[in-house]
Tab-separated table of C-alpha atoms in Angstrom:
chain	number	residue	atom	x	y	z
K	28	MET	CA	113.229	90.583	131.213
K	29	LYS	CA	111.218	92.873	133.485
K	30	ILE	CA	108.302	91.184	135.264
K	31	LEU	CA	105.808	92.537	137.806
K	32	ILE	CA	103.415	90.452	139.877
K	33	ALA	CA	100.557	92.156	141.702
K	34	GLY	CA	97.869	91.078	144.175
K	35	PHE	CA	95.507	92.567	146.712
K	36	GLU	CA	96.292	93.435	150.341
K	37	GLY	CA	94.617	91.567	153.197
K	38	ASN	CA	95.878	89.116	155.804
K	39	ASN	CA	93.712	86.285	154.487
K	40	ASN	CA	93.729	87.326	150.848
K	41	SER	CA	95.076	84.393	148.846
K	42	SER	CA	96.650	86.663	146.225
K	43	LYS	CA	98.708	88.439	148.919
K	44	ILE	CA	99.765	85.128	150.465
K	45	LEU	CA	100.750	83.875	147.005
K	46	LEU	CA	102.874	86.982	146.401
K	47	ASP	CA	104.499	86.641	149.833
K	48	ASN	CA	105.483	83.052	149.019
K	49	ILE	CA	106.884	83.935	145.603
K	50	LYS	CA	108.781	86.902	147.015
K	51	GLU	CA	110.444	84.640	149.594
K	52	LYS	CA	111.675	82.325	146.851
K	53	CYS	CA	113.163	84.895	144.446
K	54	ASN	CA	113.958	88.535	143.875
K	55	ILE	CA	110.997	89.757	141.842
K	56	ASN	CA	109.071	93.011	141.577
K	57	VAL	CA	105.915	92.731	143.680
K	58	LEU	CA	103.032	95.203	143.960
K	59	TYR	CA	100.496	94.929	146.787
K	60	LEU	CA	97.303	96.646	145.656
K	61	GLU	CA	95.184	98.441	148.216
K	62	ASN	CA	91.515	97.490	148.467
K	63	ASP	CA	90.396	100.839	147.139
K	64	PHE	CA	89.128	101.543	143.628
K	65	GLN	CA	91.054	104.727	142.871
K	66	VAL	CA	94.184	103.941	144.877
K	67	SER	CA	94.623	100.542	143.217
K	68	ILE	CA	94.164	102.132	139.775
K	69	ASN	CA	96.806	104.750	140.566
K	70	GLN	CA	99.170	102.043	141.781
K	71	ILE	CA	98.922	99.870	138.676
K	72	GLU	CA	99.111	102.810	136.260
K	73	GLU	CA	102.225	104.146	137.960
K	74	LYS	CA	103.893	100.755	137.632
K	75	LEU	CA	102.921	100.383	133.976
K	76	LEU	CA	104.920	103.522	133.215
K	77	GLU	CA	108.038	101.573	134.220
K	78	ASN	CA	107.698	99.487	131.030
K	79	TYR	CA	107.452	95.948	132.350
K	80	ASP	CA	107.518	93.188	129.748
K	81	TYR	CA	104.979	91.104	131.674
K	82	VAL	CA	102.465	92.114	134.346
K	83	LEU	CA	100.628	89.319	136.179
K	84	ILE	CA	97.800	90.512	138.441
K	85	PHE	CA	96.282	87.998	140.872
K	86	GLY	CA	92.924	88.168	142.589
K	87	SER	CA	90.962	85.695	144.698
K	88	LYS	CA	87.740	84.028	143.611
K	89	PRO	CA	85.381	82.486	146.223
K	90	ASN	CA	83.476	79.192	146.043
K	91	THR	CA	85.850	77.408	143.696
K	92	LYS	CA	89.048	75.359	143.644
K	93	ASP	CA	89.698	76.198	140.007
K	94	ILE	CA	92.054	78.823	138.593
K	95	TYR	CA	90.617	81.304	136.093
K	96	PHE	CA	92.472	83.126	133.316
K	97	GLU	CA	90.648	86.344	132.486
K	98	ASN	CA	90.609	87.274	128.804
K	99	ASN	CA	88.837	90.587	129.152
K	100	ALA	CA	87.417	93.197	131.505
K	101	ILE	CA	84.146	95.109	131.060
K	102	LEU	CA	83.249	98.551	132.347
K	103	GLU	CA	80.104	100.478	131.412
K	104	ASN	CA	79.416	98.082	128.516
K	105	THR	CA	82.903	98.561	127.066
K	106	LYS	CA	85.008	95.412	126.787
K	107	LEU	CA	88.798	95.386	126.620
K	108	GLU	CA	90.633	92.154	125.759
K	109	THR	CA	94.131	91.230	126.851
K	110	ASP	CA	96.767	90.103	124.369
K	111	TYR	CA	98.417	87.961	127.043
K	112	TYR	CA	99.157	84.405	125.933
K	113	TYR	CA	98.212	82.015	128.760
K	114	GLY	CA	99.173	78.760	127.020
K	115	VAL	CA	102.437	77.964	128.836
K	116	LEU	CA	100.985	78.924	132.228
K	117	LYS	CA	98.012	76.641	131.585
K	118	GLU	CA	100.353	73.789	130.736
K	119	ASN	CA	102.408	74.349	133.916
K	120	LEU	CA	99.363	74.442	136.184
K	121	GLU	CA	97.675	71.432	134.613
K	122	SER	CA	100.888	69.426	134.957
K	123	ASN	CA	100.415	69.836	138.731
K	124	ASN	CA	96.752	68.792	138.529
K	125	TYR	CA	95.208	72.240	138.839
K	126	LYS	CA	91.964	72.681	136.974
K	127	VAL	CA	92.189	75.768	134.794
K	128	GLU	CA	89.283	77.688	133.283
K	129	THR	CA	89.358	80.451	130.705
K	130	SER	CA	86.987	83.240	131.636
K	131	CYS	CA	85.461	86.259	129.945
K	132	ASP	CA	84.042	87.619	133.188
K	133	ALA	CA	86.527	89.232	135.563
K	134	GLY	CA	83.687	90.060	137.957
K	135	ASN	CA	82.233	93.421	138.842
K	136	TYR	CA	84.327	94.545	141.784
K	137	LEU	CA	87.997	95.513	142.379
K	138	CYS	CA	89.465	92.780	140.172
K	139	ASN	CA	87.569	93.739	137.050
K	140	ASN	CA	88.139	97.439	137.745
K	141	VAL	CA	91.925	97.124	138.091
K	142	PHE	CA	92.182	94.854	135.046
K	143	TYR	CA	90.063	97.170	132.900
K	144	LYS	CA	91.973	100.290	133.928
K	145	ALA	CA	95.312	98.573	133.333
K	146	LEU	CA	94.280	97.488	129.816
K	147	SER	CA	92.886	100.936	129.088
K	148	PHE	CA	96.053	102.662	130.314
K	149	LYS	CA	98.176	100.324	128.191
K	150	GLN	CA	96.086	101.091	125.116
K	151	ASN	CA	95.959	104.860	125.616
K	152	ASN	CA	99.671	105.202	126.316
K	153	ASN	CA	100.981	102.735	123.739
K	154	ILE	CA	102.550	100.579	126.447
K	155	LYS	CA	103.900	97.218	125.286
K	156	SER	CA	103.478	95.307	128.568
K	157	LYS	CA	101.612	91.995	128.324
K	158	ILE	CA	98.990	92.119	131.090
K	159	ALA	CA	97.344	89.042	132.609
K	160	PHE	CA	94.695	88.710	135.302
K	161	ILE	CA	94.522	85.393	137.121
K	162	HIS	CA	91.883	84.483	139.676
K	163	ILE	CA	93.018	81.919	142.246
K	164	PRO	CA	90.770	80.315	144.895
K	165	THR	CA	90.398	81.806	148.350
K	166	ILE	CA	92.981	80.517	150.829
K	167	ASP	CA	90.568	77.991	152.404
K	168	ASN	CA	90.147	76.354	148.977
K	169	ILE	CA	93.881	76.047	148.209
K	170	ASP	CA	95.283	72.714	149.382
K	171	ASP	CA	98.944	73.703	149.128
K	172	ILE	CA	99.854	77.384	148.672
K	173	GLU	CA	103.555	76.432	148.571
K	174	LEU	CA	102.974	74.174	145.563
K	175	LEU	CA	100.915	76.842	143.802
K	176	SER	CA	103.553	79.535	144.386
K	177	THR	CA	106.306	77.195	143.145
K	178	THR	CA	104.281	76.371	140.022
K	179	ILE	CA	103.687	80.059	139.287
K	180	LEU	CA	107.350	80.864	139.912
K	181	ASN	CA	108.508	78.082	137.602
K	182	TYR	CA	106.283	79.594	134.925
K	183	ILE	CA	107.656	83.092	135.567
K	184	ASN	CA	111.148	81.693	135.080
K	185	THR	CA	110.171	80.497	131.597
K	186	LEU	CA	109.373	84.099	130.656
K	187	SER	CA	113.086	84.845	130.758
K	188	ASP	CA	113.717	82.440	127.841
K	189	VAL	CA	113.364	85.310	125.430
K	190	PHE	CA	115.284	85.665	122.183
K	191	ASN	CA	116.038	89.353	121.586
K	192	VAL	CA	116.473	90.372	117.936
K	193	GLY	CA	118.073	93.727	117.166
K	194	LEU	CA	116.783	95.322	113.948
K	195	LEU	CA	119.449	97.650	112.526
K	196	GLN	CA	117.437	99.973	110.272
K	197	LEU	CA	120.310	101.998	108.812
K	198	ARG	CA	121.312	104.315	105.991
K	199	PRO	CA	124.436	103.316	104.074
K	200	THR	CA	127.536	105.512	103.863
K	201	ASN	CA	129.755	106.337	100.881
K	202	SER	CA	132.110	103.334	101.113
K	203	MET	CA	132.422	99.733	102.265
K	204	GLU	CA	134.960	100.792	104.902
K	205	ASN	CA	132.552	103.325	106.378
K	206	ASN	CA	129.652	100.878	106.184
K	207	MET	CA	131.765	98.413	108.147
K	208	LEU	CA	132.638	101.002	110.813
K	209	LYS	CA	129.062	102.234	111.070
K	210	GLY	CA	127.789	98.671	111.365
K	211	ILE	CA	130.250	97.947	114.172
K	212	GLU	CA	129.052	101.047	116.031
K	213	TYR	CA	125.413	99.999	115.707
K	214	CYS	CA	126.155	96.420	116.762
K	215	LYS	CA	127.658	97.785	119.970
K	216	LYS	CA	124.530	99.873	120.538
K	217	ALA	CA	122.329	96.826	119.915
K	218	LYS	CA	124.308	94.865	122.503
K	219	GLU	CA	123.802	97.673	125.037
K	220	MET	CA	120.065	97.455	124.339
K	221	GLY	CA	120.045	93.725	125.141
K	222	ALA	CA	120.127	92.153	121.667
K	223	ASP	CA	121.022	88.467	121.342
K	224	ILE	CA	121.518	88.983	117.599
K	225	ALA	CA	121.958	92.115	115.463
K	226	VAL	CA	120.575	91.876	111.916
K	227	PHE	CA	121.507	94.099	108.962
K	228	PRO	CA	119.559	95.101	105.849
K	229	GLU	CA	120.347	93.398	102.553
K	230	MET	CA	123.884	93.603	101.076
K	231	TRP	CA	125.235	95.911	103.789
K	232	ASN	CA	128.832	96.045	102.533
K	233	THR	CA	127.714	97.995	99.432
K	234	GLY	CA	124.594	99.556	100.965
K	235	TYR	CA	122.690	97.723	98.220
K	236	GLU	CA	124.341	99.939	95.605
K	237	MET	CA	122.459	99.627	92.312
K	238	LEU	CA	124.250	98.697	89.102
K	239	PHE	CA	121.408	100.496	87.325
K	240	GLU	CA	117.919	101.740	88.102
K	241	GLY	CA	114.770	100.322	86.563
K	242	ASP	CA	114.119	97.180	84.531
K	243	LEU	CA	116.740	95.109	82.741
K	244	LYS	CA	114.786	95.257	79.479
K	245	ASP	CA	115.098	99.044	79.406
K	246	GLN	CA	118.900	99.077	79.681
K	247	VAL	CA	120.913	99.784	76.535
K	248	ASN	CA	124.635	99.158	76.163
K	249	ILE	CA	125.639	98.712	79.793
K	250	SER	CA	129.415	98.959	79.601
K	251	GLN	CA	131.512	96.049	80.794
K	252	GLU	CA	133.635	98.596	82.650
K	253	LYS	CA	130.606	99.603	84.740
K	254	VAL	CA	129.750	95.959	85.428
K	255	ASN	CA	133.358	95.197	86.383
K	256	LYS	CA	133.451	98.149	88.753
K	257	TRP	CA	130.266	96.918	90.450
K	258	ASN	CA	131.565	93.339	90.574
K	259	SER	CA	134.786	94.552	92.186
K	260	LYS	CA	132.819	95.418	95.329
K	261	ALA	CA	132.008	91.739	95.884
K	262	ILE	CA	134.070	90.273	98.718
K	263	GLU	CA	135.341	86.826	99.613
K	264	ASN	CA	134.537	85.149	102.903
K	265	ASP	CA	137.967	85.865	104.403
K	266	ASN	CA	137.704	89.584	103.674
K	267	GLU	CA	138.485	92.069	106.452
K	268	PHE	CA	134.826	93.153	106.367
K	269	ILE	CA	133.697	89.660	107.431
K	270	ASN	CA	136.580	89.078	109.853
K	271	LYS	CA	135.813	92.322	111.686
K	272	TYR	CA	132.286	91.118	112.389
K	273	ILE	CA	133.512	87.669	113.423
K	274	ASN	CA	135.822	89.286	115.986
K	275	LEU	CA	133.074	91.714	117.028
K	276	ALA	CA	130.627	88.857	117.689
K	277	LYS	CA	133.213	87.246	119.987
K	278	GLU	CA	133.992	90.546	121.701
K	279	LEU	CA	130.334	91.407	122.333
K	280	GLU	CA	129.251	87.783	122.904
K	281	MET	CA	126.350	88.549	120.571
K	282	ALA	CA	125.326	86.899	117.301
K	283	ILE	CA	125.437	88.995	114.123
K	284	ALA	CA	123.621	88.434	110.817
K	285	ILE	CA	125.790	90.361	108.354
K	286	THR	CA	124.919	90.764	104.667
K	287	TYR	CA	127.182	91.380	101.704
K	288	LEU	CA	127.790	91.055	97.977
K	289	GLU	CA	129.812	87.839	97.843
K	290	LYS	CA	132.468	87.085	95.244
K	291	ALA	CA	131.684	83.871	93.330
K	292	GLU	CA	133.004	81.953	90.307
K	293	GLN	CA	130.580	83.418	87.780
K	294	LYS	CA	128.597	86.371	89.139
K	295	PRO	CA	128.450	87.790	92.677
K	296	ARG	CA	125.911	86.419	95.156
K	297	ASN	CA	123.582	88.297	97.499
K	298	THR	CA	124.547	86.636	100.784
K	299	VAL	CA	123.894	86.657	104.536
K	300	ILE	CA	125.900	84.844	107.184
K	301	ILE	CA	124.959	84.282	110.822
K	302	ILE	CA	127.917	84.494	113.209
K	303	ASP	CA	127.255	83.119	116.689
K	304	ARG	CA	128.397	84.731	119.950
K	305	ASN	CA	131.597	82.672	119.854
K	306	GLY	CA	132.569	83.916	116.405
K	307	ASN	CA	131.534	80.788	114.498
K	308	ILE	CA	129.695	81.038	111.183
K	309	VAL	CA	126.659	78.803	111.732
K	310	LEU	CA	124.719	79.655	108.561
K	311	LYS	CA	125.533	81.028	105.117
K	312	TYR	CA	122.700	81.663	102.683
K	313	SER	CA	122.630	83.240	99.219
K	314	LYS	CA	119.424	84.737	97.865
K	315	VAL	CA	117.531	82.182	95.790
K	316	HIS	CA	114.864	84.454	94.312
K	317	THR	CA	117.039	87.088	92.682
K	318	VAL	CA	115.057	89.832	90.949
K	319	ASP	CA	115.997	88.750	87.438
K	320	SER	CA	113.968	91.473	85.724
K	321	LYS	CA	116.211	94.110	87.311
K	322	MET	CA	119.888	94.561	88.168
K	323	GLU	CA	120.010	91.333	90.197
K	324	ALA	CA	120.228	89.561	86.824
K	325	TYR	CA	123.914	90.368	87.306
K	326	THR	CA	124.036	88.221	90.461
K	327	GLU	CA	124.141	84.460	90.815
K	328	PRO	CA	121.124	82.921	92.572
K	329	GLY	CA	121.543	80.623	95.537
K	330	THR	CA	120.352	77.041	95.196
K	331	GLU	CA	118.946	76.102	98.615
K	332	PHE	CA	117.389	77.439	101.806
K	333	LYS	CA	119.116	76.890	105.121
K	334	THR	CA	118.327	76.671	108.830
K	335	CYS	CA	120.756	76.671	111.747
K	336	GLU	CA	120.596	76.218	115.507
K	337	LEU	CA	121.855	79.293	117.334
K	338	ASP	CA	122.975	79.136	120.953
K	339	TYR	CA	122.289	82.628	122.285
K	340	GLY	CA	123.284	82.008	125.896
K	341	LYS	CA	119.879	81.762	127.555
K	342	GLY	CA	118.787	79.010	125.201
K	343	LYS	CA	118.852	77.796	121.615
K	344	VAL	CA	116.725	78.820	118.656
K	345	LYS	CA	116.418	77.460	115.130
K	346	LEU	CA	116.927	80.314	112.657
K	347	GLY	CA	116.228	80.459	108.954
K	348	THR	CA	116.932	83.286	106.507
K	349	MET	CA	115.291	84.705	103.432
K	350	ILE	CA	116.396	87.827	101.557
K	351	CYS	CA	113.947	90.452	100.258
K	352	PHE	CA	112.253	89.007	97.102
K	353	ASP	CA	112.346	85.515	98.660
K	354	ARG	CA	109.425	86.560	100.860
K	355	ASP	CA	107.192	86.906	97.758
K	356	PHE	CA	107.273	83.125	97.311
K	357	PRO	CA	105.465	81.060	99.951
K	358	GLU	CA	107.798	78.139	99.200
K	359	SER	CA	110.718	80.018	100.828
K	360	ALA	CA	109.205	80.273	104.287
K	361	ARG	CA	107.527	76.875	103.903
K	362	ILE	CA	110.819	75.078	103.274
K	363	LEU	CA	112.439	76.870	106.215
K	364	MET	CA	109.559	75.780	108.441
K	365	LEU	CA	109.965	72.189	107.226
K	366	GLN	CA	113.664	72.408	108.094
K	367	GLY	CA	112.694	73.337	111.648
K	368	SER	CA	113.028	77.134	111.613
K	369	GLU	CA	111.310	78.842	114.544
K	370	ILE	CA	112.328	82.397	113.608
K	371	ILE	CA	113.022	83.639	110.066
K	372	LEU	CA	115.268	86.667	109.504
K	373	VAL	CA	114.649	88.671	106.316
K	374	PRO	CA	117.279	91.263	105.301
K	375	ASN	CA	115.603	93.642	102.862
K	376	ALA	CA	116.238	96.563	100.473
K	377	CYS	CA	112.964	97.748	98.985
K	378	TYR	CA	109.898	99.804	99.817
K	379	MET	CA	107.684	97.914	102.252
K	380	SER	CA	104.144	98.561	101.095
K	381	LYS	CA	101.083	97.554	103.101
K	382	ILE	CA	100.607	94.390	101.094
K	383	ARG	CA	104.239	93.354	101.629
K	384	LEU	CA	103.853	93.807	105.374
K	385	LYS	CA	100.628	91.819	105.292
K	386	GLN	CA	102.426	89.139	103.285
K	387	LEU	CA	105.007	88.736	106.068
K	388	GLU	CA	102.257	88.548	108.657
K	389	VAL	CA	100.633	85.719	106.706
K	390	ARG	CA	103.963	83.884	106.300
K	391	ALA	CA	104.340	83.960	110.093
K	392	TYR	CA	100.755	82.763	110.585
K	393	GLU	CA	100.696	79.900	108.085
K	394	ASN	CA	104.072	78.485	109.127
K	395	MET	CA	103.792	79.272	112.850
K	396	VAL	CA	107.191	80.996	112.806
K	397	GLY	CA	108.336	84.399	113.974
K	398	ILE	CA	109.404	86.672	111.117
K	399	VAL	CA	111.713	89.695	111.377
K	400	THR	CA	112.409	91.932	108.361
K	401	ILE	CA	115.194	94.527	108.384
K	402	ASN	CA	115.048	97.301	105.787
K	403	TYR	CA	117.119	100.368	104.966
K	404	ALA	CA	115.952	103.684	106.380
K	405	ASN	CA	116.562	105.272	102.966
K	406	HIS	CA	114.326	102.668	101.315
K	407	GLY	CA	111.347	103.740	103.385
K	408	GLY	CA	112.141	101.797	106.540
K	409	LYS	CA	109.171	99.913	107.994
K	410	SER	CA	111.332	97.103	109.325
K	411	SER	CA	108.911	94.744	111.019
K	412	ALA	CA	108.360	91.722	113.224
K	413	TYR	CA	105.439	89.295	113.445
K	414	SER	CA	104.646	86.632	116.017
K	415	PRO	CA	103.312	83.208	115.034
K	416	ILE	CA	100.880	83.334	117.968
K	417	VAL	CA	97.559	84.602	116.612
K	418	ARG	CA	95.126	83.357	119.270
K	419	ASN	CA	95.077	82.625	122.977
K	420	VAL	CA	94.063	79.376	124.674
K	421	ASN	CA	90.402	80.354	124.390
K	422	LYS	CA	90.792	80.872	120.607
K	423	HIS	CA	90.388	84.638	120.967
K	424	GLU	CA	92.273	86.466	118.225
K	425	LEU	CA	95.538	88.189	119.158
K	426	ASN	CA	97.431	90.876	117.259
K	427	SER	CA	100.469	89.172	115.735
K	428	GLU	CA	102.120	92.450	114.722
K	429	MET	CA	105.003	92.976	117.119
K	430	LEU	CA	106.632	95.944	115.412
K	431	VAL	CA	106.466	98.111	112.299
K	432	MET	CA	109.084	100.839	112.369
K	433	ASN	CA	108.887	104.263	110.727
K	434	ASP	CA	111.522	105.526	108.268
K	435	LYS	CA	114.015	106.779	110.872
K	436	GLU	CA	117.515	105.384	111.192
K	437	GLU	CA	117.437	103.547	114.509
K	438	ILE	CA	117.655	100.227	116.328
K	439	LYS	CA	114.664	98.366	117.703
K	440	ILE	CA	114.617	95.182	119.776
K	441	VAL	CA	111.878	92.577	119.421
K	442	GLN	CA	111.460	89.809	121.956
K	443	PHE	CA	110.331	86.285	121.125
K	444	ASN	CA	109.367	84.105	124.077
K	445	MET	CA	110.514	80.743	122.779
K	446	ASN	CA	108.604	78.706	125.372
K	447	GLU	CA	105.339	80.361	124.344
K	448	ILE	CA	106.078	79.853	120.656
K	449	ARG	CA	106.982	76.189	121.123
K	450	GLU	CA	103.909	75.449	123.235
K	451	TYR	CA	101.696	77.167	120.653
K	452	ARG	CA	103.292	75.277	117.749
K	453	SER	CA	102.917	71.954	119.562
K	454	ARG	CA	99.107	72.104	119.567
K	455	GLU	CA	97.947	74.374	116.736
K	456	THR	CA	96.886	73.235	113.274
K	457	LEU	CA	99.155	75.022	110.793
K	458	GLY	CA	102.814	74.536	109.871
K	459	ASP	CA	103.393	70.904	108.946
K	460	ALA	CA	100.625	69.469	111.142
K	461	TYR	CA	97.980	68.733	108.496
K	462	ARG	CA	99.693	69.170	105.144
K	463	LYS	CA	98.949	66.722	102.297
K	464	PRO	CA	102.259	66.438	100.390
K	465	TYR	CA	100.913	63.700	98.080
K	466	ALA	CA	98.827	66.387	96.342
K	467	TYR	CA	101.691	68.866	95.790
K	468	GLU	CA	103.592	67.208	92.936
K	469	GLN	CA	102.867	70.070	90.542
K	470	LEU	CA	104.719	72.520	92.779
K	471	VAL	CA	108.096	71.138	91.704
K	472	LYS	CA	107.345	70.698	88.000
K	473	ASN	CA	109.101	73.114	85.673
K	474	ASN	CA	106.498	73.528	82.946
K	475	VAL	CA	105.736	77.238	83.220
K	476	GLN	CA	102.768	78.374	81.134
K	477	GLU	CA	101.223	81.657	80.074
K	478	PRO	CA	100.626	84.217	81.483
K	479	PHE	CA	103.768	83.544	83.555
K	480	ILE	CA	106.414	82.999	80.874
K	481	ARG	CA	109.248	85.546	81.182
K	482	GLU	CA	112.298	85.533	78.903
K	483	ASP	CA	114.539	86.931	81.651
K	484	SER	CA	113.515	84.362	84.272
K	485	ARG	CA	116.441	82.097	85.156
K	486	ARG	CA	114.120	79.277	86.038
K	487	ASN	CA	116.648	76.533	85.316
K	488	TYR	CA	119.650	78.429	86.635
K	489	THR	CA	122.070	76.319	88.705
């Protein structure tokens, strides 16, 4: 986690004194801004090019003992808003009896100018840094600068509790052996990039090889030989393919969510397992919502959704999984949320249209969970990630889209700050906070009616 704190020069400037105190306590990147409009702009823009995850800029505000979080900066009637989430910082400060205000007026001098130019530079250069501006009182209005610096530093330390998800947007090869080897190579790359978990697209061992194209109803005389050949690619849980990834997870000390066509008693299952950094399988899930109108009629649906707790070294996170078509049913994500999931991983193998991406964004919003979807590059890519945090402490709307990839074969890392997510979930209104389960009885009844009756729907399949 790369963090920069900045403040203004001056012997009696409280922001400089704050930075001096923090710098004495830990090794952190510090930028002292000169009290000059253009020089300070040049300084902050140069630093932003270094791709910090978080940039906290401090300024001093006279005639107050309160601390102000600035949500926006205004220059020549143009307003730019920050996407920084102040919730955890607010909680930390208030726990030490600081009065915190949320402000939409960063002033009209150096502070506003630096904040505006930083936000503008971020926007124009597609920089991902989260930028905050915090006004603290002048030094004569701070009772204990040591306490304030310790409080800020404790907050900064929480920023390192970040869960890094590696999205492996790949193209399959011509065999399970080569898929396995390619996957191992990309897991190693993901580890080098800082991933805590590497996640594959759906049914990676076969590359989501199709038994047939199109709808089941249009198929005529599918030979048993063809079905048997496809079924033969299903693997058991002690297969070399799985064992290689178990050993790899231990070797890399990184979790892996590997997907495969699993051998079962009747028909194969579409399955994902999560292997922790010690090589333990902590979750195994088989796709519940198989696409029964297409070739997945030849697979066996799973019967339940599952959540696990994953220890990723820096902390623990509760993970749930859905697979592709599962995301089309709000019940999937809802059940995972009720089980305690904080992040939902969604291996995928289909074209991700705009409405499907929007659907994932809404699932994240309504359940207050992070959602990560991993698609094949040859299925159009657009692997994506969405944050549950949609507004800041002042109820200003934030962009919850963390990532939407193009169609290239590559790895991307998305970072979820678990402290921020947990603080947000603890006080917002969605998820399970205000549900009325007594009114939902019809959701679990099995009396399907027109226009939704489908002959090929395995509604009672167990």
